[in-house]
Short mmCIF file of C-alpha atoms and ligand atoms in Angstrom, two decimals:
data_model
loop_
_atom_site.label_atom_id
_atom_site.label_comp_id
_atom_site.label_asym_id
_atom_site.label_seq_id
_atom_site.Cartn_x
_atom_site.Cartn_y
_atom_site.Cartn_z
CA MET A 1 59.04 92.08 95.03
CA ILE A 2 59.27 89.39 97.54
CA ILE A 3 57.99 91.73 100.24
CA ASP A 4 54.76 92.41 98.30
CA PHE A 5 54.13 88.69 97.78
CA ILE A 6 54.80 87.62 101.50
CA SER A 7 52.60 90.35 102.76
CA LEU A 8 49.51 89.06 100.89
CA PRO A 9 46.98 86.90 102.89
CA ARG A 10 47.53 83.14 102.48
CA ASP A 11 44.57 82.50 100.19
CA ARG A 12 45.70 85.27 97.76
CA ARG A 13 49.17 83.84 97.78
CA ALA A 14 47.83 80.32 96.99
CA ALA A 15 45.76 81.80 94.11
CA LEU A 16 48.84 83.69 92.83
CA ILE A 17 51.05 80.58 92.96
CA ARG A 18 48.40 78.63 90.84
CA ASP A 19 48.45 81.66 88.40
CA VAL A 20 52.25 81.66 88.23
CA ILE A 21 52.28 77.93 87.40
CA HIS A 22 49.60 78.26 84.78
CA HIS A 23 51.18 81.37 83.26
CA SER A 24 54.67 79.65 83.22
CA LYS A 25 53.28 76.73 81.38
CA GLU A 26 51.79 78.99 78.71
CA LYS A 27 54.94 81.06 78.44
CA ASN A 28 57.14 78.11 78.16
CA SER A 29 55.67 76.85 74.85
CA ASP A 30 57.38 80.06 73.41
CA LEU A 31 60.55 80.12 75.20
CA ASN A 32 61.60 76.39 75.53
CA ALA A 33 62.91 77.26 79.09
CA VAL A 34 61.39 74.53 81.34
CA VAL A 35 62.81 71.07 81.10
CA ARG A 36 60.81 69.66 83.96
CA ARG A 37 57.81 70.80 85.94
CA GLU A 38 57.64 69.89 89.59
CA ASP A 39 53.86 69.69 89.79
CA GLU A 40 53.80 66.80 92.12
CA TRP A 41 56.33 68.27 94.35
CA VAL A 42 54.30 71.41 94.51
CA GLU A 43 51.10 69.58 95.31
CA HIS A 44 52.93 67.78 98.08
CA HIS A 45 54.48 70.77 99.71
CA ILE A 46 52.28 73.83 98.92
CA GLN A 47 50.19 73.81 102.11
CA GLU A 48 53.26 73.76 104.52
CA GLN A 49 55.16 76.27 102.33
CA LEU A 50 52.41 78.83 102.52
CA ASP A 51 52.78 78.97 106.39
CA LYS A 52 56.44 79.69 106.40
CA PRO A 53 58.23 82.99 106.12
CA LEU A 54 58.61 83.16 102.36
CA GLY A 55 54.94 82.01 102.07
CA GLY A 56 55.26 79.63 99.21
CA LEU A 57 57.55 82.06 97.02
CA PRO A 58 57.48 80.29 93.56
CA ILE A 59 60.92 79.69 92.27
CA ILE A 60 62.62 78.10 89.35
CA ILE A 61 65.99 76.35 89.77
CA LYS A 62 68.61 75.44 87.23
CA ASP A 63 68.77 71.74 86.49
CA ASN A 64 72.15 71.30 88.09
CA ILE A 65 70.77 72.11 91.51
CA LEU A 66 69.77 69.07 93.44
CA LEU A 67 66.23 68.58 94.87
CA GLU A 68 65.89 65.21 96.62
CA GLY A 69 63.63 62.66 94.87
CA THR A 70 63.30 64.57 91.61
CA ILE A 71 65.20 64.27 88.31
CA ASN A 72 68.22 66.36 88.01
CA GLU A 73 70.26 65.74 84.68
CA ALA A 74 72.26 69.03 84.29
CA CYS A 75 70.69 68.81 80.85
CA SER A 76 73.18 65.97 79.84
CA LYS A 77 72.36 62.61 78.29
CA VAL A 78 74.84 60.99 80.67
CA LEU A 79 72.55 61.85 83.68
CA GLU A 80 69.27 60.97 81.90
CA TRP A 81 66.69 60.05 84.59
CA TYR A 82 69.17 60.63 87.56
CA VAL A 83 67.15 61.07 90.73
CA ALA A 84 68.86 63.34 93.29
CA PRO A 85 69.56 61.45 96.39
CA TYR A 86 69.54 64.78 98.49
CA THR A 87 68.68 68.35 98.37
CA SER A 88 71.50 70.97 97.92
CA THR A 89 72.20 73.01 101.00
CA ILE A 90 71.17 76.47 99.61
CA LEU A 91 67.86 74.98 98.16
CA GLN A 92 67.16 73.46 101.52
CA LYS A 93 67.57 76.69 103.35
CA LEU A 94 65.14 78.36 100.87
CA ILE A 95 62.66 75.49 101.20
CA ASP A 96 62.96 75.58 104.97
CA HIS A 97 61.96 79.35 104.75
CA GLY A 98 58.95 78.57 102.51
CA ALA A 99 60.08 78.58 98.88
CA LEU A 100 58.14 76.50 96.35
CA VAL A 101 60.25 74.78 93.50
CA ILE A 102 57.83 74.90 90.53
CA GLY A 103 60.25 73.56 87.95
CA LYS A 104 63.89 72.97 86.56
CA ALA A 105 65.29 75.25 84.17
CA ASN A 106 67.01 74.32 80.85
CA MET A 107 70.90 75.00 80.75
CA ASP A 108 73.90 74.31 78.88
CA GLU A 109 75.10 70.75 79.36
CA PHE A 110 76.81 70.59 82.83
CA ALA A 111 76.81 74.56 82.71
CA MET A 112 79.43 74.57 79.95
CA GLY A 113 78.50 77.30 77.42
CA ALA A 114 77.58 80.94 76.92
CA SER A 115 74.37 80.78 74.98
CA ASN A 116 72.26 77.88 76.33
CA GLU A 117 72.68 75.88 73.08
CA THR A 118 74.60 72.87 74.43
CA SER A 119 71.76 71.43 76.44
CA ILE A 120 70.61 67.87 75.41
CA TYR A 121 67.08 69.37 75.15
CA TRP A 122 66.70 72.38 73.06
CA PRO A 123 68.10 75.97 72.75
CA VAL A 124 66.41 78.55 74.84
CA ASN A 125 64.96 81.69 73.21
CA ASN A 126 65.52 85.25 74.46
CA PRO A 127 62.14 86.78 75.60
CA HIS A 128 63.29 90.14 74.13
CA ASN A 129 63.80 88.54 70.76
CA MET A 130 62.95 84.93 69.96
CA ASN A 131 65.71 84.60 67.40
CA LYS A 132 68.42 85.44 69.95
CA VAL A 133 70.12 83.44 72.62
CA PRO A 134 69.34 84.35 76.29
CA GLY A 135 73.04 83.84 77.30
CA GLY A 136 74.24 80.65 79.10
CA SER A 137 74.71 78.48 80.98
CA SER A 138 71.85 79.64 83.20
CA GLY A 139 69.80 80.86 80.16
CA TRP A 140 66.51 79.56 81.17
CA SER A 141 66.62 80.65 84.64
CA ALA A 142 67.24 84.16 83.24
CA ALA A 143 64.51 83.80 80.72
CA ALA A 144 61.97 82.73 83.33
CA VAL A 145 62.49 85.84 85.46
CA ALA A 146 62.83 88.12 82.44
CA SER A 147 59.61 87.01 80.88
CA GLY A 148 57.74 87.29 84.22
CA MET A 149 57.12 83.64 84.60
CA VAL A 150 58.54 83.60 88.21
CA PRO A 151 59.98 86.37 90.38
CA ILE A 152 63.09 84.51 91.33
CA ALA A 153 65.23 81.88 89.80
CA LEU A 154 68.47 80.21 91.01
CA GLY A 155 71.38 79.70 88.55
CA THR A 156 75.03 78.91 88.82
CA ASP A 157 77.91 81.19 87.79
CA THR A 158 81.30 79.60 86.94
CA GLY A 159 82.51 82.17 84.41
CA TRP A 160 79.65 84.34 83.47
CA SER A 161 76.80 82.04 83.53
CA VAL A 162 74.53 84.17 85.66
CA ARG A 163 75.66 87.66 84.96
CA GLN A 164 75.76 87.36 81.28
CA PRO A 165 72.25 85.93 80.87
CA ALA A 166 71.08 88.56 83.18
CA ALA A 167 72.64 91.28 80.99
CA LEU A 168 71.20 89.77 77.98
CA THR A 169 67.70 89.52 79.25
CA TRP A 170 67.36 92.90 81.30
CA ILE A 171 67.32 91.49 84.85
CA ILE A 172 69.67 91.66 87.90
CA TRP A 173 72.00 88.93 89.13
CA ARG A 174 74.65 88.99 91.81
CA LYS A 175 77.47 86.46 91.95
CA PRO A 176 78.68 86.25 95.68
CA SER A 177 82.12 85.95 96.92
CA TYR A 178 83.37 82.43 96.41
CA GLY A 179 82.73 80.68 99.62
CA ARG A 180 79.63 82.74 100.70
CA TYR A 181 77.20 80.13 99.41
CA SER A 182 77.47 76.35 99.95
CA ARG A 183 78.20 74.33 96.76
CA TYR A 184 76.98 71.07 98.38
CA GLY A 185 74.33 69.55 96.16
CA ILE A 186 75.21 71.52 92.99
CA ILE A 187 76.49 69.25 90.10
CA ALA A 188 80.14 70.45 89.87
CA MET A 189 81.67 72.09 86.72
CA GLY A 190 84.64 73.97 88.08
CA SER A 191 84.95 73.63 91.74
CA SER A 192 87.16 76.60 92.43
CA PHE A 193 84.98 78.76 90.39
CA ASP A 194 81.30 77.63 90.81
CA GLN A 195 78.97 79.76 92.74
CA VAL A 196 75.06 79.75 93.05
CA GLY A 197 73.27 82.95 92.52
CA ILE A 198 69.86 84.54 92.29
CA PHE A 199 68.03 85.99 89.23
CA ALA A 200 65.68 88.67 90.32
CA THR A 201 64.23 92.07 89.20
CA SER A 202 65.22 94.11 92.26
CA ILE A 203 68.18 94.30 94.51
CA GLU A 204 66.12 94.23 97.58
CA ASP A 205 64.95 90.64 96.51
CA ILE A 206 68.54 89.59 96.10
CA GLN A 207 69.27 91.00 99.62
CA THR A 208 66.48 89.14 101.26
CA LEU A 209 67.51 85.78 99.89
CA ASP A 210 71.06 86.43 100.24
CA LEU A 211 70.88 86.58 103.90
CA LEU A 212 68.90 83.35 103.85
CA ILE A 213 71.32 81.32 102.11
CA ALA A 214 74.77 82.71 102.91
CA GLY A 215 76.97 81.05 105.53
CA ILE A 216 79.03 78.23 106.67
CA ASP A 217 78.11 74.79 105.75
CA GLU A 218 79.90 71.79 107.28
CA LYS A 219 79.31 69.83 104.03
CA ASP A 220 81.27 72.35 101.95
CA GLU A 221 84.66 73.14 103.45
CA THR A 222 85.19 76.24 101.19
CA THR A 223 82.30 78.07 102.89
CA VAL A 224 82.87 80.89 105.20
CA ASN A 225 80.69 82.33 108.00
CA SER A 226 78.76 85.08 106.38
CA GLY A 227 79.13 87.30 109.51
CA GLU A 228 83.00 87.27 108.77
CA THR A 229 82.47 88.23 105.32
CA VAL A 230 81.39 91.85 105.66
CA VAL A 231 84.68 93.37 104.82
CA LYS A 232 85.71 96.60 106.65
CA GLN A 233 85.76 99.15 103.87
CA SER A 234 86.11 102.80 104.08
CA TRP A 235 82.75 103.30 102.55
CA ASN A 236 79.71 104.10 104.57
CA SER A 237 76.30 104.90 103.53
CA ARG A 238 76.88 108.79 104.01
CA GLU A 239 79.64 108.61 101.31
CA LYS A 240 79.40 107.94 97.68
CA PRO A 241 81.33 104.88 96.70
CA LYS A 242 84.58 105.45 94.79
CA ILE A 243 84.42 103.72 91.38
CA ALA A 244 87.36 102.44 89.21
CA VAL A 245 86.97 101.89 85.47
CA PRO A 246 89.76 99.84 83.90
CA ARG A 247 90.84 101.41 80.55
CA GLU A 248 91.50 97.97 79.10
CA TYR A 249 87.73 97.37 79.20
CA PHE A 250 87.31 99.67 76.12
CA SER A 251 89.18 97.75 73.50
CA ASP A 252 88.09 96.70 70.00
CA ALA A 253 86.50 93.60 71.60
CA LEU A 254 83.78 95.72 72.95
CA ASP A 255 80.78 96.64 70.87
CA SER A 256 80.90 100.48 70.18
CA GLU A 257 77.18 100.96 71.13
CA ILE A 258 77.74 99.18 74.45
CA ALA A 259 80.78 101.23 75.02
CA LYS A 260 78.78 104.37 74.41
CA ILE A 261 76.18 103.41 76.86
CA ILE A 262 78.68 102.71 79.55
CA HIS A 263 80.38 105.97 78.99
CA GLU A 264 77.13 107.75 79.33
CA LYS A 265 76.32 106.02 82.60
CA ILE A 266 79.83 107.01 83.80
CA GLN A 267 79.01 110.56 83.09
CA VAL A 268 75.62 110.47 84.70
CA LEU A 269 77.65 109.19 87.81
CA ARG A 270 80.10 111.91 87.68
CA ASP A 271 77.44 114.47 87.32
CA ALA A 272 75.82 113.16 90.34
CA GLY A 273 78.96 113.71 92.40
CA TYR A 274 80.57 110.31 92.14
CA GLN A 275 84.40 109.85 91.82
CA VAL A 276 84.92 107.73 88.82
CA ASP A 277 88.56 107.24 87.73
CA GLU A 278 90.17 105.38 84.99
CA VAL A 279 92.50 102.72 86.34
CA SER A 280 94.57 99.87 84.68
CA LEU A 281 93.87 96.20 84.84
CA PRO A 282 96.78 95.14 82.59
CA LEU A 283 95.95 91.37 82.83
CA LEU A 284 92.49 91.80 81.67
CA ASP A 285 93.15 89.96 78.32
CA LYS A 286 94.84 86.98 80.17
CA GLY A 287 91.43 86.27 81.92
CA ILE A 288 90.05 84.17 79.15
CA PRO A 289 93.04 81.91 78.43
CA THR A 290 93.65 81.51 82.18
CA TYR A 291 90.08 80.77 82.81
CA TYR A 292 89.85 78.12 79.99
CA THR A 293 92.98 76.56 81.04
CA LEU A 294 91.86 76.04 84.56
CA ILE A 295 88.27 75.23 83.87
CA GLY A 296 89.34 72.41 81.50
CA ALA A 297 91.53 70.90 84.27
CA GLU A 298 88.66 71.15 86.79
CA VAL A 299 86.12 69.86 84.37
CA SER A 300 88.17 66.92 83.35
CA THR A 301 88.54 66.11 86.97
CA ASN A 302 84.82 66.56 87.96
CA MET A 303 83.62 64.69 84.95
CA ALA A 304 85.71 61.59 85.57
CA ARG A 305 82.78 60.22 87.83
CA TYR A 306 80.47 59.91 84.83
CA ASP A 307 81.37 56.48 83.53
CA GLY A 308 78.16 55.08 82.59
CA ILE A 309 78.10 52.90 85.72
CA ARG A 310 77.66 55.07 88.90
CA TYR A 311 75.29 57.91 87.95
CA GLY A 312 72.39 58.29 85.41
CA LEU A 313 72.31 56.04 82.44
CA GLN A 314 73.92 52.67 82.31
CA GLY A 315 74.68 50.80 79.17
CA ASP A 316 74.88 47.10 78.19
CA THR A 317 78.24 45.79 79.16
CA PHE A 318 77.84 42.77 76.97
CA GLY A 319 80.37 42.66 74.11
CA TYR A 320 83.13 44.53 75.93
CA ASP A 321 86.20 42.72 76.89
CA LYS A 322 87.57 45.49 79.15
CA ILE A 323 85.61 47.82 81.56
CA SER A 324 87.74 50.75 80.13
CA ASP A 325 86.34 50.10 76.68
CA TYR A 326 82.83 50.23 78.00
CA ILE A 327 83.46 53.58 79.73
CA THR A 328 85.12 55.04 76.72
CA SER A 329 82.13 53.99 74.48
CA MET A 330 79.47 55.20 76.97
CA ARG A 331 81.33 58.51 77.58
CA SER A 332 81.67 59.06 73.67
CA GLU A 333 78.13 58.49 73.15
CA TRP A 334 76.56 60.22 76.11
CA LEU A 335 78.55 63.42 76.67
CA GLY A 336 78.06 66.40 74.22
CA SER A 337 80.93 67.83 72.10
CA GLU A 338 81.58 70.93 74.45
CA VAL A 339 81.91 68.60 77.61
CA LYS A 340 84.35 66.40 75.60
CA ARG A 341 86.34 69.41 74.33
CA ARG A 342 86.89 70.52 77.89
CA ILE A 343 87.87 67.04 79.20
CA LEU A 344 90.38 66.76 76.44
CA THR A 345 91.82 70.17 77.02
CA GLY A 346 91.88 69.51 80.76
CA ALA A 347 93.58 66.17 80.44
CA TYR A 348 96.15 67.79 78.15
CA VAL A 349 97.09 70.82 80.54
CA LEU A 350 97.19 68.20 83.35
CA SER A 351 99.33 65.65 81.66
CA SER A 352 102.83 65.27 83.16
CA SER A 353 104.63 66.87 80.13
CA HIS A 354 102.34 69.93 80.04
CA TYR A 355 101.42 70.53 83.62
CA GLU A 356 104.14 73.00 84.30
CA GLY A 357 103.76 74.82 81.03
CA TYR A 358 99.89 75.37 81.21
CA TYR A 359 98.22 74.45 84.45
CA VAL A 360 100.92 75.77 86.98
CA ARG A 361 101.41 79.04 84.78
CA ALA A 362 97.61 79.56 84.56
CA GLN A 363 97.57 79.33 88.46
CA GLN A 364 100.30 81.87 88.61
CA VAL A 365 98.45 84.21 86.43
CA ARG A 366 95.30 83.81 88.37
CA ARG A 367 97.21 84.93 91.54
CA LEU A 368 98.65 87.89 89.67
CA LEU A 369 95.28 88.81 88.53
CA GLN A 370 93.96 88.57 92.02
CA GLN A 371 96.82 90.97 93.13
CA GLN A 372 95.97 93.51 90.42
CA VAL A 373 92.33 93.55 91.50
CA GLU A 374 93.09 93.73 95.15
CA GLU A 375 95.37 96.61 94.38
CA ILE A 376 92.47 98.51 92.81
CA PHE A 377 90.22 97.68 95.69
CA GLN A 378 92.84 99.29 98.08
CA HIS A 379 91.76 102.64 96.59
CA TYR A 380 88.22 102.00 95.19
CA ASP A 381 85.01 100.40 96.39
CA LEU A 382 83.60 99.13 93.03
CA ILE A 383 85.14 98.26 89.52
CA LEU A 384 82.60 99.25 86.73
CA GLY A 385 82.31 98.12 83.18
CA PRO A 386 80.22 96.32 80.62
CA THR A 387 79.03 92.78 81.53
CA SER A 388 79.14 91.37 78.02
CA PRO A 389 81.11 92.63 74.94
CA GLU A 390 78.07 92.26 72.78
CA VAL A 391 74.30 92.02 73.08
CA ALA A 392 72.46 88.82 72.52
CA TRP A 393 73.37 87.06 69.28
CA ASP A 394 71.31 85.07 66.90
CA ILE A 395 70.69 81.33 67.99
CA GLY A 396 73.02 79.09 66.00
CA SER A 397 75.34 81.78 64.88
CA LYS A 398 78.35 80.83 67.00
CA SER A 399 77.55 77.31 67.86
CA ASP A 400 80.16 75.90 65.39
CA ASP A 401 82.94 78.21 66.72
CA PRO A 402 83.66 77.64 70.49
CA LEU A 403 86.55 80.14 70.66
CA ARG A 404 84.20 82.96 69.62
CA LEU A 405 81.67 81.93 72.31
CA TYR A 406 84.63 81.75 74.96
CA LEU A 407 85.43 85.42 74.02
CA ALA A 408 82.12 86.56 75.22
CA ASP A 409 83.29 85.79 78.77
CA LEU A 410 85.97 88.70 78.65
CA TYR A 411 84.68 90.87 81.42
CA THR A 412 83.03 88.29 83.69
CA VAL A 413 85.67 85.68 84.23
CA ILE A 414 87.79 88.02 86.17
CA ALA A 415 85.43 87.90 89.22
CA ASN A 416 85.40 83.99 89.18
CA LEU A 417 89.17 83.96 88.79
CA VAL A 418 89.47 86.32 91.73
CA GLY A 419 86.69 85.11 93.81
CA CYS A 420 85.20 88.52 94.32
CA PRO A 421 81.30 89.42 94.17
CA ALA A 422 80.03 90.89 91.02
CA ILE A 423 76.70 92.13 89.82
CA SER A 424 75.12 92.88 86.60
CA VAL A 425 72.39 95.59 86.30
CA PRO A 426 70.53 96.54 83.21
CA VAL A 427 71.60 100.02 81.83
CA GLY A 428 70.43 100.42 78.39
CA GLU A 429 69.43 98.91 75.05
CA VAL A 430 71.10 98.46 71.60
CA ASP A 431 68.47 97.69 68.71
CA GLY A 432 65.97 96.64 71.42
CA LEU A 433 68.32 94.21 73.20
CA PRO A 434 69.34 94.73 76.73
CA VAL A 435 72.83 95.81 77.82
CA GLY A 436 74.18 95.09 81.21
CA MET A 437 76.67 96.86 83.47
CA GLN A 438 78.90 94.82 85.74
CA LEU A 439 80.17 96.04 89.13
CA MET A 440 82.69 94.06 91.00
CA GLY A 441 83.24 94.61 94.70
CA ALA A 442 86.25 93.46 96.86
CA GLN A 443 86.10 89.95 98.29
CA TRP A 444 83.69 89.69 101.22
CA SER A 445 82.05 93.08 100.43
CA ASP A 446 78.80 91.33 99.32
CA GLU A 447 76.42 92.92 101.56
CA ILE A 448 77.91 96.44 101.57
CA MET A 449 78.21 96.09 97.85
CA LEU A 450 74.67 95.57 97.28
CA GLU A 451 74.03 98.78 99.47
CA MET A 452 76.41 100.77 97.28
CA VAL A 453 74.65 99.62 94.08
CA LYS A 454 71.30 100.43 95.50
CA GLU A 455 72.41 103.89 96.44
CA MET A 456 73.86 104.44 92.86
CA GLY A 457 70.24 103.99 91.58
N1 LIG B 501 80.76 80.57 79.46
C1 LIG B 501 81.50 80.03 80.56
C2 LIG B 501 81.96 78.77 80.27
O1 LIG B 501 81.42 78.05 79.39
C3 LIG B 501 80.89 80.13 81.88
C4 LIG B 501 79.67 79.24 82.00
C5 LIG B 501 79.30 79.13 83.41
O2 LIG B 501 79.34 80.26 84.11
N2 LIG B 501 78.55 78.22 83.76
O3 LIG B 501 82.84 78.12 80.85
#
């Protein structure tokens, strides 16, 4: 826990940081999790960080979170050797409070993926079973915390990237309401979905860091003042939160063992006096098609800047008659197949002849989904269900079938489409592999939601 770390004397913390760095190097040879160590950065900053409130808290960040003067590639060839010109707002806030960045985490290329297999580096192993994926796209950040390498890691969550790896590796993650954390300095994937989040092993640690990084940022116009984001809900700590469980969650798509664990948990909550009611979320199964239509559109827009000229690698223009031929050739060579697939789908749904039929329609469904979820939150404090329809799968077993990978996002994309906070907490095991339970809260109920989940035990 962060509180235990910061209450240690300065020299004990300094020694512990050295141990963490040493241990993480050893661990990494098994897990393939670290793409870059920041030893130089650590040496340069350790003394000043030890004297700040977080006391040099060692953290790992996903490779798409910018740290000035260091290499950030989002695990893509196109950004090879790209040196960040500035630090992302949320990381700067943590550094100002005394966090120490010890390394960058492997991830799916530009955060596109569900298994951490699309990185240009190597797939990441699950610390619970080295043949299994740790989930993606923040797989390494999750693996780093799950394996005890570091107490805290930062990831990004566009559709499930943080909650799902958390579920598959037995740790906690909370995705905030969209707008609670700044996205400035995060290499964009889908701008209306992306949110940074924290992997931790306790809700208290998430609460501590959440308060430090939440809030308005003039460099990101989608941020809101965190003080205004505490929604006025009927819940207060003397009452038990009212919980809704959409019946559509328990379809054939859900592994029967996971369903059993979630039902058992619901029973435990009922026995403890919680009101847990079955509700309906009819548009649940439209979440994935809606998300993948819109994410393609946003990805194709965000990826347009990688042209082999402005960022990262630059090729030899000799032999090209037209600049567009050069750009096509560089993008073909340096972008991975999942990124290209999304650029093509996005360009298609945004094209003038298909825009109305796909993009506009998906936005309409997103609005309807928001209404359905808001309707549930008129009567309930939390929506409970599984985080992932299945436990961690074998590395390589789905990599040639992107649609099967997309289906794994069934439960998590809803929170990103709606913009509400969600948390994944470990709740059981199937064949020794962790199972996560997801709780969604009403938009802006972030702080109160963490209290509710804590009170639920
Ligand atoms: N699996 C989802 C996707 O590939 C979400 C990934 C993420 O949250 N970064 O789009």
